Amino acid sequence: MPPARAVPDVLSDAFTADPYSAYRVLRRDAPLLWHEGMHSYIISRYEDVKKAFKSDEFTTANYDWQLEPIHGRTLVQMSGREHAVRRALVAPAFRGRTLREQFLPVIEENARDLIDGFRTAGSADLVDEFATRFPINVIVDMLGLDKADHPRFHRWYTAMIAFLGNLTQDPDVAAAGIRTREELADYMLPVIRQRRDNLGDDLLSTLCTAEIDGTRMSDDDVKAFCSLLLAAGGETTDKALASTFANLLRHPDQLDDVRRDRSLIPRAFAETLRYTPPVHMIMRQPAQDVTVSGGTIPAGSTVTCLIGAANRDGNRYSDPDSFDIHRTELDTATAFTAAADHLAFALGRHFCVGALLAEAEVTVAINQLLDAMPDLRLADGADPVERGVFTRGPAELPVVFTPAA
C-alpha cells in the first residue's frame, strides 16, 4: 500500500483547490491508503465505498467520538432494533403525506420570503441571500421554533459542521463545537418540556409524541435529533442547492431544458449529488478485518469513504467528469431512496432520513427562482468556486436577471 506522500494529500491546499484531480489518482493508484495525519484508511472506488455503506462488516461506531460530543447519542450511531425503532419514530415526518401536507407549505413560504428580498434588485448572490438561509429557516419553522432565532441556529449548525469536518483536530474548532452543544441544550430542553405540555402541529410536537411498541423519545433523544437535523439538514441542503444551480448555470443548454420541463429538476438534483455532492467524505469503522480494493482494513480502524471520488468512478459511470442531467445511469425513481445509484446520501440502513425533504426543498427552490427570474444567469465574469473538504459547495453564486416590477 503506497505511503501518503506518494499520492495527493487530502489535507493539502492543492487537494482543497481541486479534489477531483486527486480523486482520479487515488482511484487509480491508491484505492486503499493509510493517512497518518487523520489516523484513517481512505477508500475511493465506487464499489468499495458502496460496500462500506451497505455491508454489515462496517459499523458507524466512529460516530461515538465524531458526532456524540456535539449532538449527544443519535440514531446514526445505533444498530439493530435500537436503530430500527428510533428511525421508525422519526422517518414518517420526512416522507409521504406528512411531508406533502404539513411541511411542503412551510418550504414554499420560506422560499417566497427569501426570493421577495431580492427579486426586484436585478442581481443577487444565491449562496449568501438564499442557499445558506433557506434550509435552516425551513427546519426552524418545521420544528415550530422562534423565527427570531434563525441567526443563532445558523451559527450553531456552522460550528457543528466545522467540528464534524475537523480533520486536523484544531483545538479551537473542537472547543467551539462543545460550546455549541451546551448552548443548544440550554435552548432546546426547556422548549421540549414546554412543547410536551402544549402540543401543536409542528415537527417538535410530532417527535415528542411519536411512539412504537411503548417506546418514546426522551427529552435528550429529541434534543439530539434536532441537533443532528439542524447540522445535517442545514449544511447539506445549503450546498446541494447552491451546487445544483451552479451546475445548471454553467451548462446553459441544460438549464434551458429545465426551464422548459420542470419535471427535470429532480434529475438535475440527482446528477448534482453525483457530480458535486455536498458531503465529500463519511467515515465508517469495520467490525472485522475487511478486504477492499488494494488490501485489507483491520477491524476497529477508522475508514474515510470518499463519496466525491466514488461518484466519479469511471467503472460505474460513463464520462464521469461531465455534468449531464440526461445521464442514463441515474434513476430518479430511486435517487432519493436507500436504493439510489449515487452515494451522496449513503446507502443501506443509515441512508439519509431527510433525503426526500432535501428533494422537496430543492424542487421548490428551483421552481420558484425560475418563476421569479425567468432569465436568471451568471453575472458577467462570475466563476463559482467550490470551497471545503469535508463538505463542499460554491462559496458564492452571483447572478443577474430582469428585476420584477
Short mmCIF file of C-alpha atoms in Angstrom, two decimals:
data_model
loop_
_atom_site.label_atom_id
_atom_site.label_comp_id
_atom_site.label_asym_id
_atom_site.label_seq_id
_atom_site.Cartn_x
_atom_site.Cartn_y
_atom_site.Cartn_z
CA MET A 1 0.00 0.00 0.00
CA PRO A 2 1.58 3.34 -1.03
CA PRO A 3 2.58 5.82 1.67
CA ALA A 4 0.58 9.04 1.95
CA ARG A 5 3.36 11.08 0.31
CA ALA A 6 3.05 9.15 -2.99
CA VAL A 7 -0.46 10.42 -3.73
CA PRO A 8 -2.33 13.71 -3.19
CA ASP A 9 -2.71 14.59 0.50
CA VAL A 10 -6.36 15.20 1.37
CA LEU A 11 -5.27 17.81 3.93
CA SER A 12 -3.22 19.83 1.43
CA ASP A 13 -4.14 23.16 -0.15
CA ALA A 14 -3.80 21.56 -3.59
CA PHE A 15 -6.40 18.95 -2.70
CA THR A 16 -8.79 21.60 -1.37
CA ALA A 17 -8.44 23.60 -4.57
CA ASP A 18 -9.14 20.62 -6.85
CA PRO A 19 -10.09 17.35 -5.16
CA TYR A 20 -11.39 15.81 -8.39
CA SER A 21 -7.92 15.53 -9.95
CA ALA A 22 -6.68 13.96 -6.73
CA TYR A 23 -9.60 11.53 -6.73
CA ARG A 24 -8.54 10.20 -10.14
CA VAL A 25 -5.05 9.47 -8.81
CA LEU A 26 -6.38 7.83 -5.67
CA ARG A 27 -8.84 5.57 -7.53
CA ARG A 28 -6.14 4.50 -9.97
CA ASP A 29 -3.02 4.24 -7.84
CA ALA A 30 -4.07 4.03 -4.19
CA PRO A 31 -7.63 2.72 -3.78
CA LEU A 32 -6.71 1.88 -0.18
CA LEU A 33 -4.50 4.43 1.52
CA TRP A 34 -3.37 4.87 5.13
CA HIS A 35 -3.29 8.55 6.12
CA GLU A 36 -1.16 9.06 9.20
CA GLY A 37 -2.37 12.59 9.95
CA MET A 38 -6.01 11.51 10.01
CA HIS A 39 -5.27 8.10 11.56
CA SER A 40 -7.59 6.67 8.94
CA TYR A 41 -7.68 4.41 5.93
CA ILE A 42 -9.05 6.12 2.81
CA ILE A 43 -11.10 4.36 0.13
CA SER A 44 -12.15 5.98 -3.13
CA ARG A 45 -13.62 3.45 -5.58
CA TYR A 46 -17.38 3.19 -6.03
CA GLU A 47 -17.72 -0.50 -5.15
CA ASP A 48 -15.60 -0.14 -2.01
CA VAL A 49 -17.50 2.91 -0.70
CA LYS A 50 -20.80 1.22 -1.53
CA LYS A 51 -19.66 -1.82 0.45
CA ALA A 52 -18.72 0.36 3.42
CA PHE A 53 -22.23 1.85 3.44
CA LYS A 54 -24.23 -1.33 2.88
CA SER A 55 -22.26 -4.25 4.30
CA ASP A 56 -22.73 -5.48 7.86
CA GLU A 57 -18.94 -5.71 8.01
CA PHE A 58 -18.86 -1.94 8.59
CA THR A 59 -20.35 -0.06 11.55
CA THR A 60 -20.97 3.58 12.49
CA ALA A 61 -19.10 3.25 15.79
CA ASN A 62 -16.88 6.13 14.64
CA TYR A 63 -19.76 8.49 15.41
CA ASP A 64 -19.27 7.76 19.12
CA TRP A 65 -16.35 10.20 19.01
CA GLN A 66 -17.16 12.08 15.83
CA LEU A 67 -20.80 13.10 16.50
CA GLU A 68 -21.80 12.30 20.06
CA PRO A 69 -19.62 15.03 21.64
CA ILE A 70 -21.70 17.73 19.92
CA HIS A 71 -25.11 16.11 19.37
CA GLY A 72 -25.48 13.51 22.07
CA ARG A 73 -26.37 9.96 21.12
CA THR A 74 -28.27 9.89 17.81
CA LEU A 75 -29.81 7.23 15.58
CA VAL A 76 -26.81 7.31 13.19
CA GLN A 77 -24.74 5.60 15.91
CA MET A 78 -27.32 2.91 16.64
CA SER A 79 -27.72 -0.56 15.18
CA GLY A 80 -30.15 -3.44 15.27
CA ARG A 81 -33.54 -2.99 16.92
CA GLU A 82 -32.48 0.21 18.69
CA HIS A 83 -31.74 1.84 15.34
CA ALA A 84 -34.85 0.42 13.65
CA VAL A 85 -37.17 1.72 16.37
CA ARG A 86 -35.58 5.18 16.57
CA ARG A 87 -35.62 5.56 12.80
CA ALA A 88 -39.25 4.44 12.63
CA LEU A 89 -40.13 7.11 15.21
CA VAL A 90 -38.74 10.00 13.14
CA ALA A 91 -38.87 8.86 9.49
CA PRO A 92 -42.65 9.33 8.89
CA ALA A 93 -42.30 13.09 9.35
CA PHE A 94 -39.96 13.29 6.35
CA ARG A 95 -41.95 11.47 3.70
CA GLY A 96 -45.35 10.87 2.19
CA ARG A 97 -48.47 12.63 3.36
CA THR A 98 -46.87 14.40 6.33
CA LEU A 99 -44.18 15.93 4.12
CA ARG A 100 -46.67 16.94 1.39
CA GLU A 101 -49.49 18.28 3.53
CA GLN A 102 -47.81 19.54 6.69
CA PHE A 103 -44.35 20.70 5.69
CA LEU A 104 -44.45 21.49 1.95
CA PRO A 105 -46.35 24.75 2.67
CA VAL A 106 -43.57 25.70 5.13
CA ILE A 107 -40.95 25.07 2.44
CA GLU A 108 -42.87 27.11 -0.14
CA GLU A 109 -43.44 30.05 2.21
CA ASN A 110 -39.77 30.26 3.20
CA ALA A 111 -38.65 30.18 -0.43
CA ARG A 112 -41.07 33.00 -1.32
CA ASP A 113 -39.99 35.13 1.63
CA LEU A 114 -36.31 34.94 0.70
CA ILE A 115 -36.87 35.49 -3.03
CA ASP A 116 -39.05 38.53 -2.27
CA GLY A 117 -35.99 40.04 -0.62
CA PHE A 118 -34.05 40.33 -3.91
CA ARG A 119 -36.43 39.72 -6.84
CA THR A 120 -36.67 43.47 -7.58
CA ALA A 121 -32.90 44.07 -7.33
CA GLY A 122 -31.79 42.63 -10.67
CA SER A 123 -28.87 40.82 -9.06
CA ALA A 124 -28.17 38.55 -6.10
CA ASP A 125 -25.71 36.15 -4.56
CA LEU A 126 -27.72 32.93 -4.45
CA VAL A 127 -25.42 31.49 -1.79
CA ASP A 128 -25.50 34.33 0.71
CA GLU A 129 -29.04 35.56 0.04
CA PHE A 130 -30.77 32.23 -0.47
CA ALA A 131 -28.98 28.87 -0.17
CA THR A 132 -27.35 29.38 3.23
CA ARG A 133 -30.59 30.72 4.72
CA PHE A 134 -33.32 28.63 3.13
CA PRO A 135 -32.84 25.11 4.59
CA ILE A 136 -32.11 26.28 8.13
CA ASN A 137 -35.15 28.59 8.04
CA VAL A 138 -37.28 25.65 6.89
CA ILE A 139 -36.05 23.37 9.68
CA VAL A 140 -36.52 26.01 12.38
CA ASP A 141 -40.08 26.63 11.16
CA MET A 142 -40.84 22.92 10.84
CA LEU A 143 -39.81 22.48 14.47
CA GLY A 144 -42.04 25.38 15.47
CA LEU A 145 -39.18 27.41 16.94
CA ASP A 146 -38.87 31.18 17.12
CA LYS A 147 -38.15 32.79 13.74
CA ALA A 148 -36.15 35.47 15.53
CA ASP A 149 -33.58 32.81 16.44
CA HIS A 150 -32.72 31.88 12.83
CA PRO A 151 -29.27 33.58 13.01
CA ARG A 152 -28.47 31.72 16.22
CA PHE A 153 -29.33 28.36 14.65
CA HIS A 154 -27.27 29.21 11.58
CA ARG A 155 -24.26 29.91 13.81
CA TRP A 156 -24.77 26.67 15.70
CA TYR A 157 -25.01 24.44 12.66
CA THR A 158 -21.93 26.07 11.16
CA ALA A 159 -19.97 25.22 14.32
CA MET A 160 -21.32 21.65 14.30
CA ILE A 161 -20.24 21.04 10.71
CA ALA A 162 -16.81 22.51 11.43
CA PHE A 163 -16.46 20.08 14.36
CA LEU A 164 -17.50 17.14 12.20
CA GLY A 165 -15.03 18.08 9.46
CA ASN A 166 -12.17 18.92 11.84
CA LEU A 167 -9.75 16.55 10.12
CA THR A 168 -6.68 18.29 11.56
CA GLN A 169 -8.09 18.25 15.12
CA ASP A 170 -7.87 22.02 15.54
CA PRO A 171 -8.49 22.58 19.29
CA ASP A 172 -10.36 25.86 18.73
CA VAL A 173 -12.79 24.19 16.33
CA ALA A 174 -13.30 21.35 18.81
CA ALA A 175 -13.94 23.76 21.68
CA ALA A 176 -16.45 25.76 19.63
CA GLY A 177 -18.33 22.54 18.86
CA ILE A 178 -18.55 21.58 22.53
CA ARG A 179 -19.80 25.06 23.42
CA THR A 180 -22.44 24.75 20.74
CA ARG A 181 -23.74 21.51 22.23
CA GLU A 182 -24.10 23.20 25.62
CA GLU A 183 -25.78 26.29 24.19
CA LEU A 184 -28.19 24.26 22.08
CA ALA A 185 -29.11 22.06 25.05
CA ASP A 186 -29.77 25.12 27.21
CA TYR A 187 -32.05 26.45 24.48
CA MET A 188 -33.83 23.26 23.37
CA LEU A 189 -34.51 21.29 26.56
CA PRO A 190 -36.85 23.90 28.12
CA VAL A 191 -38.63 24.25 24.76
CA ILE A 192 -39.07 20.47 24.51
CA ARG A 193 -40.50 20.26 28.02
CA GLN A 194 -42.87 23.11 27.30
CA ARG A 195 -43.94 21.56 23.98
CA ARG A 196 -44.81 18.28 25.68
CA ASP A 197 -47.35 20.23 27.76
CA ASN A 198 -48.61 22.31 24.83
CA LEU A 199 -48.57 20.15 21.71
CA GLY A 200 -49.03 21.69 18.28
CA ASP A 201 -48.89 20.55 14.65
CA ASP A 202 -45.15 21.12 14.32
CA LEU A 203 -42.32 18.60 13.96
CA LEU A 204 -41.13 19.05 17.53
CA SER A 205 -44.58 18.03 18.81
CA THR A 206 -44.51 15.03 16.50
CA LEU A 207 -41.14 13.95 17.89
CA CYS A 208 -42.37 14.41 21.46
CA THR A 209 -45.39 12.15 20.93
CA ALA A 210 -44.07 9.53 18.49
CA GLU A 211 -44.36 6.01 19.94
CA ILE A 212 -43.63 2.47 18.74
CA ASP A 213 -44.25 -0.59 20.91
CA GLY A 214 -44.33 1.58 24.01
CA THR A 215 -41.03 3.32 23.14
CA ARG A 216 -40.93 7.10 23.07
CA MET A 217 -38.07 9.53 22.66
CA SER A 218 -36.72 11.12 25.83
CA ASP A 219 -36.05 14.86 26.04
CA ASP A 220 -32.38 14.16 25.36
CA ASP A 221 -33.30 11.95 22.38
CA VAL A 222 -35.43 14.73 20.88
CA LYS A 223 -32.76 17.34 21.53
CA ALA A 224 -30.06 15.14 19.93
CA PHE A 225 -32.19 14.54 16.84
CA CYS A 226 -32.97 18.25 16.48
CA SER A 227 -29.26 19.00 16.78
CA LEU A 228 -28.42 16.44 14.08
CA LEU A 229 -31.23 17.75 11.87
CA LEU A 230 -30.03 21.33 12.13
CA ALA A 231 -26.48 20.39 11.17
CA ALA A 232 -27.10 17.76 8.51
CA GLY A 233 -30.28 19.25 7.09
CA GLY A 234 -28.89 22.76 7.00
CA GLU A 235 -25.37 22.31 5.66
CA THR A 236 -26.01 19.58 3.11
CA THR A 237 -29.13 21.11 1.54
CA ASP A 238 -27.47 24.52 1.52
CA LYS A 239 -24.57 23.21 -0.54
CA ALA A 240 -26.67 20.85 -2.67
CA LEU A 241 -29.00 23.67 -3.69
CA ALA A 242 -26.16 26.07 -4.49
CA SER A 243 -24.31 23.37 -6.43
CA THR A 244 -27.40 22.40 -8.44
CA PHE A 245 -27.87 25.97 -9.58
CA ALA A 246 -24.15 26.46 -10.21
CA ASN A 247 -24.06 23.34 -12.39
CA LEU A 248 -27.11 24.43 -14.37
CA LEU A 249 -25.82 27.97 -14.82
CA ARG A 250 -22.51 26.58 -16.10
CA HIS A 251 -24.46 24.44 -18.59
CA PRO A 252 -26.99 26.85 -20.13
CA ASP A 253 -28.35 24.26 -22.54
CA GLN A 254 -29.33 22.00 -19.65
CA LEU A 255 -30.73 24.98 -17.72
CA ASP A 256 -32.91 25.73 -20.75
CA ASP A 257 -34.11 22.12 -20.70
CA VAL A 258 -35.12 22.55 -17.06
CA ARG A 259 -36.84 25.87 -17.78
CA ARG A 260 -38.94 24.17 -20.46
CA ASP A 261 -39.60 21.00 -18.48
CA ARG A 262 -39.66 21.40 -14.71
CA SER A 263 -40.03 17.63 -14.28
CA LEU A 264 -36.27 17.55 -14.97
CA ILE A 265 -35.49 19.30 -11.67
CA PRO A 266 -35.14 16.00 -9.73
CA ARG A 267 -32.78 14.76 -12.47
CA ALA A 268 -30.68 17.91 -12.15
CA PHE A 269 -30.56 17.47 -8.38
CA ALA A 270 -29.69 13.77 -8.61
CA GLU A 271 -26.89 14.47 -11.11
CA THR A 272 -25.56 17.21 -8.83
CA LEU A 273 -25.50 14.76 -5.92
CA ARG A 274 -23.33 12.50 -8.08
CA TYR A 275 -21.18 15.15 -9.79
CA THR A 276 -20.60 17.64 -6.95
CA PRO A 277 -22.01 16.06 -3.75
CA PRO A 278 -22.44 18.34 -0.72
CA VAL A 279 -20.65 15.83 1.54
CA HIS A 280 -17.38 14.52 0.11
CA MET A 281 -16.41 12.10 2.86
CA ILE A 282 -18.13 9.99 5.50
CA MET A 283 -16.39 7.73 8.00
CA ARG A 284 -17.11 4.14 8.96
CA GLN A 285 -15.47 1.53 11.21
CA PRO A 286 -15.17 -2.17 10.32
CA ALA A 287 -16.24 -4.68 12.96
CA GLN A 288 -13.84 -7.25 11.48
CA ASP A 289 -10.97 -7.34 9.03
CA VAL A 290 -12.42 -6.29 5.66
CA THR A 291 -10.91 -6.78 2.20
CA VAL A 292 -11.35 -3.99 -0.34
CA SER A 293 -9.51 -2.92 -3.49
CA GLY A 294 -5.85 -2.61 -2.60
CA GLY A 295 -5.75 -4.66 0.59
CA THR A 296 -7.30 -5.38 3.96
CA ILE A 297 -8.59 -2.92 6.54
CA PRO A 298 -8.07 -4.08 10.15
CA ALA A 299 -11.06 -4.36 12.48
CA GLY A 300 -11.67 -1.26 14.57
CA SER A 301 -9.91 1.10 12.18
CA THR A 302 -11.38 4.38 11.01
CA VAL A 303 -12.23 4.36 7.30
CA THR A 304 -12.76 7.60 5.37
CA CYS A 305 -15.10 6.94 2.44
CA LEU A 306 -14.53 9.46 -0.34
CA ILE A 307 -18.01 9.97 -1.77
CA GLY A 308 -16.74 12.68 -4.11
CA ALA A 309 -14.29 10.18 -5.64
CA ALA A 310 -16.65 7.19 -5.75
CA ASN A 311 -19.36 9.20 -7.50
CA ARG A 312 -16.96 9.91 -10.36
CA ASP A 313 -15.64 6.37 -10.77
CA GLY A 314 -15.36 5.58 -14.48
CA ASN A 315 -16.04 1.91 -13.75
CA ARG A 316 -19.53 2.92 -12.59
CA TYR A 317 -20.42 5.96 -14.71
CA SER A 318 -19.75 6.83 -18.33
CA ASP A 319 -17.95 10.16 -18.84
CA PRO A 320 -17.98 10.65 -15.04
CA ASP A 321 -16.39 14.11 -15.04
CA SER A 322 -19.20 15.61 -17.13
CA PHE A 323 -22.42 17.07 -15.72
CA ASP A 324 -25.35 15.54 -17.61
CA ILE A 325 -28.92 15.69 -16.29
CA HIS A 326 -29.94 13.23 -19.02
CA ARG A 327 -27.48 10.59 -17.78
CA THR A 328 -28.99 7.09 -18.08
CA GLU A 329 -27.14 5.62 -15.07
CA LEU A 330 -29.22 7.65 -12.59
CA ASP A 331 -32.78 6.59 -11.87
CA THR A 332 -34.76 9.47 -10.39
CA ALA A 333 -37.37 6.98 -9.14
CA THR A 334 -34.79 5.74 -6.62
CA ALA A 335 -32.36 8.69 -6.45
CA PHE A 336 -33.70 9.85 -3.09
CA THR A 337 -34.15 6.43 -1.52
CA ALA A 338 -31.87 3.80 0.02
CA ALA A 339 -31.68 2.19 -3.45
CA ALA A 340 -30.05 5.26 -5.02
CA ASP A 341 -27.48 4.86 -7.80
CA HIS A 342 -25.25 7.59 -6.34
CA LEU A 343 -23.65 7.57 -2.86
CA ALA A 344 -24.27 11.16 -1.72
CA PHE A 345 -26.87 10.15 0.89
CA ALA A 346 -25.00 6.96 1.85
CA LEU A 347 -26.89 3.66 1.38
CA GLY A 348 -28.46 0.89 3.41
CA ARG A 349 -29.89 1.24 6.91
CA HIS A 350 -28.11 4.55 7.51
CA PHE A 351 -29.34 6.19 4.31
CA CYS A 352 -30.13 9.85 4.98
CA VAL A 353 -33.55 10.07 6.64
CA GLY A 354 -34.06 13.58 5.24
CA ALA A 355 -33.38 12.79 1.57
CA LEU A 356 -36.99 13.37 0.47
CA LEU A 357 -37.12 16.60 2.46
CA ALA A 358 -33.99 17.77 0.62
CA GLU A 359 -35.56 16.85 -2.72
CA ALA A 360 -38.70 18.81 -1.84
CA GLU A 361 -36.65 21.85 -0.78
CA VAL A 362 -34.51 21.86 -3.92
CA THR A 363 -37.50 21.30 -6.22
CA VAL A 364 -39.49 24.14 -4.63
CA ALA A 365 -36.49 26.48 -4.61
CA ILE A 366 -35.56 25.95 -8.26
CA ASN A 367 -39.18 26.24 -9.40
CA GLN A 368 -39.73 29.48 -7.51
CA LEU A 369 -36.41 31.02 -8.55
CA LEU A 370 -37.08 30.26 -12.23
CA ASP A 371 -40.64 31.57 -11.94
CA ALA A 372 -39.46 34.83 -10.34
CA MET A 373 -36.41 35.25 -12.59
CA PRO A 374 -37.01 33.54 -15.96
CA ASP A 375 -33.79 34.98 -17.45
CA LEU A 376 -31.60 34.15 -14.45
CA ARG A 377 -27.94 33.86 -15.49
CA LEU A 378 -24.43 34.10 -14.06
CA ALA A 379 -23.15 37.63 -13.58
CA ASP A 380 -20.52 38.70 -16.12
CA GLY A 381 -17.15 37.26 -15.23
CA ALA A 382 -18.55 35.08 -12.44
CA ASP A 383 -16.91 31.70 -11.96
CA PRO A 384 -18.44 29.92 -8.94
CA VAL A 385 -15.60 28.37 -6.96
CA GLU A 386 -16.19 25.43 -4.63
CA ARG A 387 -14.86 25.57 -1.10
CA GLY A 388 -14.45 22.90 1.55
CA VAL A 389 -13.03 19.42 2.05
CA PHE A 390 -15.47 17.50 4.26
CA THR A 391 -18.48 19.38 2.90
CA ARG A 392 -18.11 21.32 -0.33
CA GLY A 393 -20.06 23.82 -2.40
CA PRO A 394 -19.85 27.21 -4.13
CA ALA A 395 -18.60 29.99 -1.89
CA GLU A 396 -20.71 32.50 -3.81
CA LEU A 397 -23.05 32.43 -6.78
CA PRO A 398 -23.56 35.93 -8.26
CA VAL A 399 -26.45 36.07 -10.73
CA VAL A 400 -28.28 38.76 -12.69
CA PHE A 401 -31.82 38.89 -14.01
CA THR A 402 -34.53 41.28 -15.10
CA PRO A 403 -35.89 42.77 -11.87
CA ALA A 404 -39.52 42.15 -11.06
CA ALA A 405 -41.82 45.15 -11.26
#
